[in-house]
């Protein structure tokens, strides 16, 4: 029966069309952040960064650091909903001959995407030849211990109320905090959270950040996390530039949906970015007209990855970007997204 099929085809097409309209509406009203709000947040972050540079240079002139810099979605037009957070990258300088990196898959923990940083040549260059020896635990550079050094400084010895009053902000370290975070209130109803992110750039260009593994922190305490953020964000942007595509808007929609929906909070920007990059390998049409189709396909792909318990990093497939989720979290995320497939509009109501 041809006519029945045609009618349901048309109905499906109408639904897609209205989903598309809703996605754009939601994008304009909830996802995108006004330029002025972003500018104020960037300004506050920059003021804090400048103060910290002055303080660290004065107080610890021999701490081997490269210049700190700000980074994150606020700086790549990928932040969504509210301009409320940024990362302050703190690159440590390590002596090449004294430290080496070991990929997680070559250790007993067997976790690709994480690394150990081992102290070398202790017999010729004993402890305290490297400034960072003070953060050595069991022969390895401990990201936790590095964070503690900064925590003591930033939370303990900087007079934030005084600096805040000069800058006309209210600044306080967030306690307790897994990472080291400053809360900056830059207007009565506007807050910005700035995370300190110590960073190692290895000789081959690998970036390692001091952000602990979420599970079994004890056993994984010395692991540094490889960061793919710069490369994965650049790849997504380059693909959009080649064909005028909507991959970035699609990512921002997905990020906003996950931020606004408590059941999806556990999905982060990196997982969503990589799910889109993987989808790009199979799907070429990222025109505006295809947005609703691609958005649905992204949800479906995520359900599939969750069912498999595995989301490979597009830039390094051995890395499983779901490896820090518990089985229960995987189930809950999968269930929520599976239900959303039959009512995607439900994700856009808040
Ligand atoms: P958003 O916070 O969801 O908007 O996503 P972002 O793209 O800004 O990612 C920020 C998160 O990625 C933070 O949790 C960081 O700890 C983590 N991250 C990993 N690598 C990097 C990096 O190289 N730069 C920054 N800024 N964040 C990174």
Coordinates of C-alpha atoms and ligand atoms in Angstrom, one line a residue:
X1 CA 0.0 0.0 0.0
X2 CA 1.8 3.0 -1.3
X3 CA -0.3 5.8 0.1
X4 CA 0.0 4.8 3.8
X5 CA 3.8 4.8 3.6
X6 CA 3.8 8.1 1.9
X7 CA 1.7 9.7 4.6
X8 CA 3.8 8.4 7.4
X9 CA 6.9 9.6 5.5
X10 CA 5.3 13.0 5.2
X11 CA 4.5 13.0 8.9
X12 CA 8.0 12.1 9.8
X13 CA 9.3 14.9 7.5
X14 CA 7.0 17.3 9.3
X15 CA 8.3 16.2 12.7
X16 CA 11.8 16.6 11.6
X17 CA 11.1 20.1 10.3
X18 CA 9.6 21.1 13.5
X19 CA 12.4 19.6 15.5
X20 CA 14.8 21.6 13.4
X21 CA 12.9 24.8 14.1
X22 CA 12.9 24.0 17.8
X23 CA 16.6 23.3 17.8
X24 CA 17.3 26.7 16.3
X25 CA 15.0 28.4 18.6
X26 CA 16.6 26.7 21.6
X27 CA 20.0 27.6 20.2
X28 CA 19.1 31.3 20.1
X29 CA 17.3 31.5 23.4
X30 CA 19.2 29.0 25.7
X31 CA 22.5 27.8 24.2
X32 CA 24.2 30.8 22.7
X33 CA 25.7 33.4 25.1
X34 CA 25.4 37.1 24.3
X35 CA 28.8 38.5 23.2
X36 CA 28.7 41.1 26.0
X37 CA 28.3 38.5 28.7
X38 CA 31.3 36.5 27.3
X39 CA 33.4 39.7 27.2
X40 CA 32.8 40.5 30.8
X41 CA 33.6 36.9 31.9
X42 CA 36.8 36.9 29.8
X43 CA 37.8 40.3 31.3
X44 CA 37.4 39.0 34.9
X45 CA 39.4 35.9 34.1
X46 CA 42.2 38.0 32.5
X47 CA 42.4 40.3 35.5
X48 CA 42.8 37.3 37.8
X49 CA 45.4 35.7 35.6
X50 CA 47.4 39.0 35.5
X51 CA 47.3 39.2 39.4
X52 CA 48.5 35.6 39.7
X53 CA 51.4 36.1 37.3
X54 CA 52.6 39.0 39.3
X55 CA 52.2 37.2 42.6
X56 CA 54.0 34.0 41.4
X57 CA 56.9 35.9 39.8
X58 CA 57.4 37.9 43.0
X59 CA 56.9 35.1 45.5
X60 CA 58.5 32.1 43.7
X61 CA 60.9 33.4 41.1
X62 CA 62.6 30.1 40.7
X63 CA 59.6 27.9 40.2
X64 CA 60.1 26.6 36.6
X65 CA 56.9 27.6 34.8
X66 CA 56.1 28.9 31.4
X67 CA 53.7 31.8 31.2
X68 CA 50.2 30.9 32.4
X69 CA 47.4 31.3 30.0
X70 CA 43.6 31.1 29.9
X71 CA 41.8 28.5 27.8
X72 CA 38.6 26.5 27.4
X73 CA 35.3 26.8 25.7
X74 CA 35.0 30.5 26.7
X75 CA 37.9 31.2 24.3
X76 CA 36.7 29.1 21.4
X77 CA 33.1 30.2 21.2
X78 CA 32.0 26.8 22.4
X79 CA 30.7 27.7 25.9
X80 CA 27.0 27.4 26.3
X81 CA 24.1 28.6 28.5
X82 CA 26.1 30.9 30.8
X83 CA 29.7 32.3 30.6
X84 CA 30.7 30.9 33.9
X85 CA 34.0 29.0 33.7
X86 CA 37.5 29.0 32.3
X87 CA 40.8 27.1 32.8
X88 CA 44.0 28.7 33.8
X89 CA 46.7 26.6 32.3
X90 CA 49.9 26.4 34.3
X91 CA 52.7 24.8 32.2
X92 CA 55.5 23.3 34.3
X93 CA 59.0 23.1 32.9
X94 CA 60.6 19.6 33.3
X95 CA 64.3 18.9 32.7
X96 CA 64.3 16.5 29.7
X97 CA 67.0 14.2 31.1
X98 CA 65.4 13.9 34.5
X99 CA 61.8 13.0 33.6
X100 CA 60.3 10.6 31.1
X101 CA 56.7 9.7 30.3
X102 CA 55.2 6.2 30.2
X103 CA 51.9 5.5 28.4
X104 CA 49.2 4.1 30.7
X105 CA 48.8 1.0 28.5
X106 CA 52.4 0.0 29.3
X107 CA 51.8 0.1 33.1
X108 CA 50.0 -2.4 35.4
X109 CA 47.0 -0.1 35.5
X110 CA 46.6 -0.5 31.7
X111 CA 44.7 2.7 31.0
X112 CA 45.3 4.3 27.6
X113 CA 45.0 8.0 27.7
X114 CA 46.8 8.3 31.0
X115 CA 50.5 8.5 31.6
X116 CA 53.1 8.1 34.4
X117 CA 55.9 10.6 34.6
X118 CA 59.0 8.9 36.0
X119 CA 62.1 10.5 37.6
X120 CA 65.2 9.3 35.8
X121 CA 68.9 9.4 36.6
X122 CA 68.5 9.7 40.4
X123 CA 71.9 8.2 40.9
X124 CA 73.7 11.0 39.0
X125 CA 71.2 13.7 39.8
X126 CA 69.8 13.0 43.2
X127 CA 66.7 14.3 44.7
X128 CA 66.3 18.1 44.6
X129 CA 68.3 18.5 41.3
X130 CA 64.9 19.1 39.8
X131 CA 62.6 21.7 41.4
X132 CA 59.7 19.3 40.9
X133 CA 61.3 16.6 42.9
X134 CA 59.3 17.9 45.8
X135 CA 56.2 16.5 44.1
X136 CA 57.8 13.1 43.5
X137 CA 55.8 10.1 45.0
X138 CA 57.4 6.7 44.7
X139 CA 59.7 7.7 41.9
X140 CA 56.9 9.4 39.9
X141 CA 55.8 13.0 39.5
X142 CA 52.4 13.2 41.3
X143 CA 49.8 15.4 39.8
X144 CA 48.1 15.5 43.2
X145 CA 51.2 16.7 44.9
X146 CA 51.6 19.4 42.2
X147 CA 48.1 20.6 42.7
X148 CA 48.8 20.7 46.5
X149 CA 51.7 23.1 45.9
X150 CA 49.4 25.5 44.0
X151 CA 46.6 25.0 46.5
X152 CA 48.8 26.1 49.4
X153 CA 49.8 29.2 47.4
X154 CA 46.6 30.1 45.9
X155 CA 44.2 29.2 48.7
X156 CA 46.7 29.8 51.5
X157 CA 49.0 32.8 50.9
X158 CA 47.3 35.1 48.4
X159 CA 45.2 37.9 50.0
X160 CA 42.2 37.5 47.7
X161 CA 40.0 39.9 49.6
X162 CA 42.6 42.7 49.1
X163 CA 43.1 41.8 45.4
X164 CA 39.3 41.5 44.9
X165 CA 38.6 44.9 46.3
X166 CA 41.2 46.5 44.0
X167 CA 39.6 44.8 41.0
X168 CA 36.1 45.3 42.3
X169 CA 35.4 41.5 42.4
X170 CA 34.7 39.1 45.2
X171 CA 37.2 36.3 44.9
X172 CA 37.4 33.1 46.9
X173 CA 38.9 29.7 46.5
X174 CA 36.2 27.1 46.3
X175 CA 36.5 24.5 49.2
X176 CA 36.3 21.7 49.0
X177 CA 37.3 21.3 45.4
X178 CA 38.7 18.3 43.6
X179 CA 40.6 20.6 41.3
X180 CA 41.8 24.0 42.5
X181 CA 39.1 26.5 41.7
X182 CA 38.6 30.2 42.3
X183 CA 35.2 31.7 42.4
X184 CA 35.0 35.2 41.0
X185 CA 31.9 37.2 41.5
X186 CA 32.2 40.0 39.0
X187 CA 28.7 41.4 39.3
X188 CA 26.0 40.8 41.9
X189 CA 24.5 38.0 39.9
X190 CA 27.5 36.9 37.8
X191 CA 30.0 34.3 38.9
X192 CA 33.0 32.8 37.1
X193 CA 34.8 29.7 38.1
X194 CA 38.5 29.6 37.2
X195 CA 40.2 26.1 37.4
X196 CA 43.9 25.8 37.9
X197 CA 45.2 23.3 35.5
X198 CA 48.9 22.4 35.8
X199 CA 50.1 21.0 32.5
X200 CA 53.1 19.2 31.1
X201 CA 54.0 19.4 27.4
X202 CA 56.2 16.4 26.6
X203 CA 58.9 16.4 23.9
X204 CA 56.7 14.8 21.3
X205 CA 54.0 17.4 21.9
X206 CA 51.8 15.2 24.1
X207 CA 49.9 17.4 26.6
X208 CA 49.4 16.0 30.1
X209 CA 47.1 17.7 32.6
X210 CA 46.9 17.3 36.4
X211 CA 43.3 16.2 36.4
X212 CA 43.0 13.0 38.4
X213 CA 41.4 9.8 37.2
X214 CA 37.9 9.8 38.6
X215 CA 37.7 6.2 39.7
X216 CA 40.0 4.4 42.1
X217 CA 41.9 7.6 42.7
X218 CA 44.1 5.8 45.2
X219 CA 45.5 3.3 42.8
X220 CA 45.6 5.8 39.9
X221 CA 47.0 8.7 42.0
X222 CA 50.1 9.2 40.0
X223 CA 48.5 9.2 36.6
X224 CA 48.5 12.3 34.4
X225 CA 45.7 12.7 31.9
X226 CA 46.4 13.2 28.3
X227 CA 44.6 16.1 26.8
X228 CA 43.3 16.0 23.3
X229 CA 41.2 19.2 23.6
X230 CA 43.2 21.5 21.4
X231 CA 43.5 18.9 18.5
X232 CA 39.9 17.7 18.7
X233 CA 38.4 21.2 18.8
X234 CA 40.6 22.3 15.9
X235 CA 39.5 19.3 13.8
X236 CA 35.8 20.0 14.4
X237 CA 36.3 23.7 13.5
X238 CA 38.3 22.9 10.4
X239 CA 35.6 20.5 9.1
X240 CA 33.0 23.2 9.6
X241 CA 35.2 25.7 7.8
X242 CA 35.7 23.3 4.8
X243 CA 31.9 23.0 4.1
X244 CA 30.2 25.7 6.1
X245 CA 28.8 22.9 8.3
X246 CA 26.9 23.0 11.6
X247 CA 29.1 20.6 13.6
X248 CA 29.9 23.3 16.2
X249 CA 26.3 24.4 16.6
X250 CA 25.4 20.7 16.9
X251 CA 28.0 20.3 19.6
X252 CA 26.8 23.3 21.5
X253 CA 23.2 22.1 21.4
X254 CA 24.3 18.7 22.8
X255 CA 26.4 20.4 25.5
X256 CA 23.5 22.6 26.5
X257 CA 21.1 19.7 26.7
X258 CA 23.6 17.8 28.9
X259 CA 24.2 20.8 31.1
X260 CA 20.5 21.6 31.6
X261 CA 19.4 18.0 32.1
X262 CA 20.6 16.5 35.4
X263 CA 20.4 13.0 34.1
X264 CA 22.9 13.8 31.4
X265 CA 25.4 15.9 33.4
X266 CA 28.0 13.2 33.3
X267 CA 28.5 13.6 29.5
X268 CA 31.3 16.1 28.9
X269 CA 32.5 18.3 26.0
X270 CA 35.2 15.9 25.0
X271 CA 32.9 12.9 24.8
X272 CA 30.4 14.9 22.7
X273 CA 33.1 16.3 20.5
X274 CA 34.5 12.9 19.8
X275 CA 31.1 11.3 19.2
X276 CA 30.5 14.0 16.5
X277 CA 34.0 13.5 15.0
X278 CA 33.3 9.8 14.7
X279 CA 29.9 10.6 13.1
X280 CA 31.7 12.8 10.6
X281 CA 33.6 9.8 9.3
X282 CA 30.3 8.2 8.1
X283 CA 28.2 11.2 7.5
X284 CA 29.1 14.0 5.1
X285 CA 26.0 16.3 5.1
X286 CA 26.3 18.9 7.8
X287 CA 24.3 21.6 6.2
X288 CA 21.9 23.7 8.2
X289 CA 19.0 21.7 6.7
X290 CA 20.4 18.5 8.1
X291 CA 20.8 19.7 11.6
X292 CA 17.8 17.8 13.1
X293 CA 18.9 14.6 11.3
X294 CA 22.5 14.9 12.6
X295 CA 21.3 15.8 16.1
X296 CA 19.1 12.6 16.2
X297 CA 21.9 10.6 14.7
X298 CA 24.3 11.9 17.4
X299 CA 21.9 10.8 20.2
X300 CA 21.6 7.4 18.5
X301 CA 25.3 7.1 18.2
X302 CA 25.8 7.9 21.9
X303 CA 23.2 5.3 22.8
X304 CA 25.2 2.8 20.8
X305 CA 28.6 3.8 22.4
X306 CA 27.0 3.5 25.8
X307 CA 25.6 0.1 25.0
X308 CA 29.1 -1.0 24.0
X309 CA 30.5 0.7 27.1
X310 CA 33.1 2.3 24.9
X311 CA 33.6 5.6 23.1
X312 CA 36.9 5.7 21.3
X313 CA 38.8 9.0 21.1
X314 CA 38.7 10.0 17.4
X315 CA 42.4 11.0 17.6
X316 CA 43.6 8.0 19.5
X317 CA 41.1 5.1 19.2
X318 CA 42.7 3.0 22.0
X319 CA 41.5 5.6 24.5
X320 CA 38.0 4.9 25.8
X321 CA 36.4 8.2 26.8
X322 CA 33.8 6.3 28.9
X323 CA 36.4 4.6 31.1
X324 CA 35.7 6.9 34.0
X325 CA 32.0 6.2 34.1
X326 CA 30.6 3.5 36.5
X327 CA 28.4 0.8 35.0
X328 CA 25.4 2.4 36.7
X329 CA 26.2 5.8 35.2
X330 CA 26.5 4.2 31.7
X331 CA 23.1 2.5 32.1
X332 CA 21.4 5.6 33.3
X333 CA 22.9 7.8 30.5
X334 CA 21.9 5.1 27.9
X335 CA 18.4 4.9 29.2
X336 CA 17.9 8.6 29.3
X337 CA 19.2 9.1 25.8
X338 CA 17.3 6.0 24.5
X339 CA 14.0 7.5 25.8
X340 CA 14.9 10.9 24.3
X341 CA 15.1 9.3 20.8
X342 CA 11.3 9.0 20.7
X343 CA 10.8 12.5 22.3
X344 CA 13.8 14.6 21.4
X345 CA 11.8 17.8 22.0
X346 CA 11.6 16.8 25.6
X347 CA 15.3 17.5 25.9
X348 CA 14.7 21.2 24.9
X349 CA 12.2 22.0 27.6
X350 CA 13.7 23.3 30.8
Ligands
LIG1 P1 33.0 22.9 28.8 O1 33.6 23.2 30.1 O2 31.9 21.9 28.8 O3 32.5 24.2 28.1 O4 34.1 22.3 27.9 P2 35.6 22.8 27.5 O5 35.8 22.4 26.1 O6 35.9 24.2 28.0 O7 36.5 21.8 28.4 C1 36.9 22.1 29.7 C2 37.2 20.8 30.4 O8 38.2 20.0 29.6 C3 37.7 21.0 31.8 O9 37.1 20.0 32.6 C4 39.2 20.7 31.6 O10 39.7 20.1 32.8 C5 39.3 19.7 30.5 N1 40.5 19.9 29.7 C6 41.2 18.9 29.2 N2 42.2 19.3 28.4 C7 42.1 20.7 28.4 C8 42.9 21.7 27.8 O11 43.9 21.5 27.1 N3 42.4 23.0 28.0 C9 41.3 23.2 28.8 N4 40.9 24.5 28.9 N5 40.6 22.3 29.4 C10 41.0 21.0 29.2

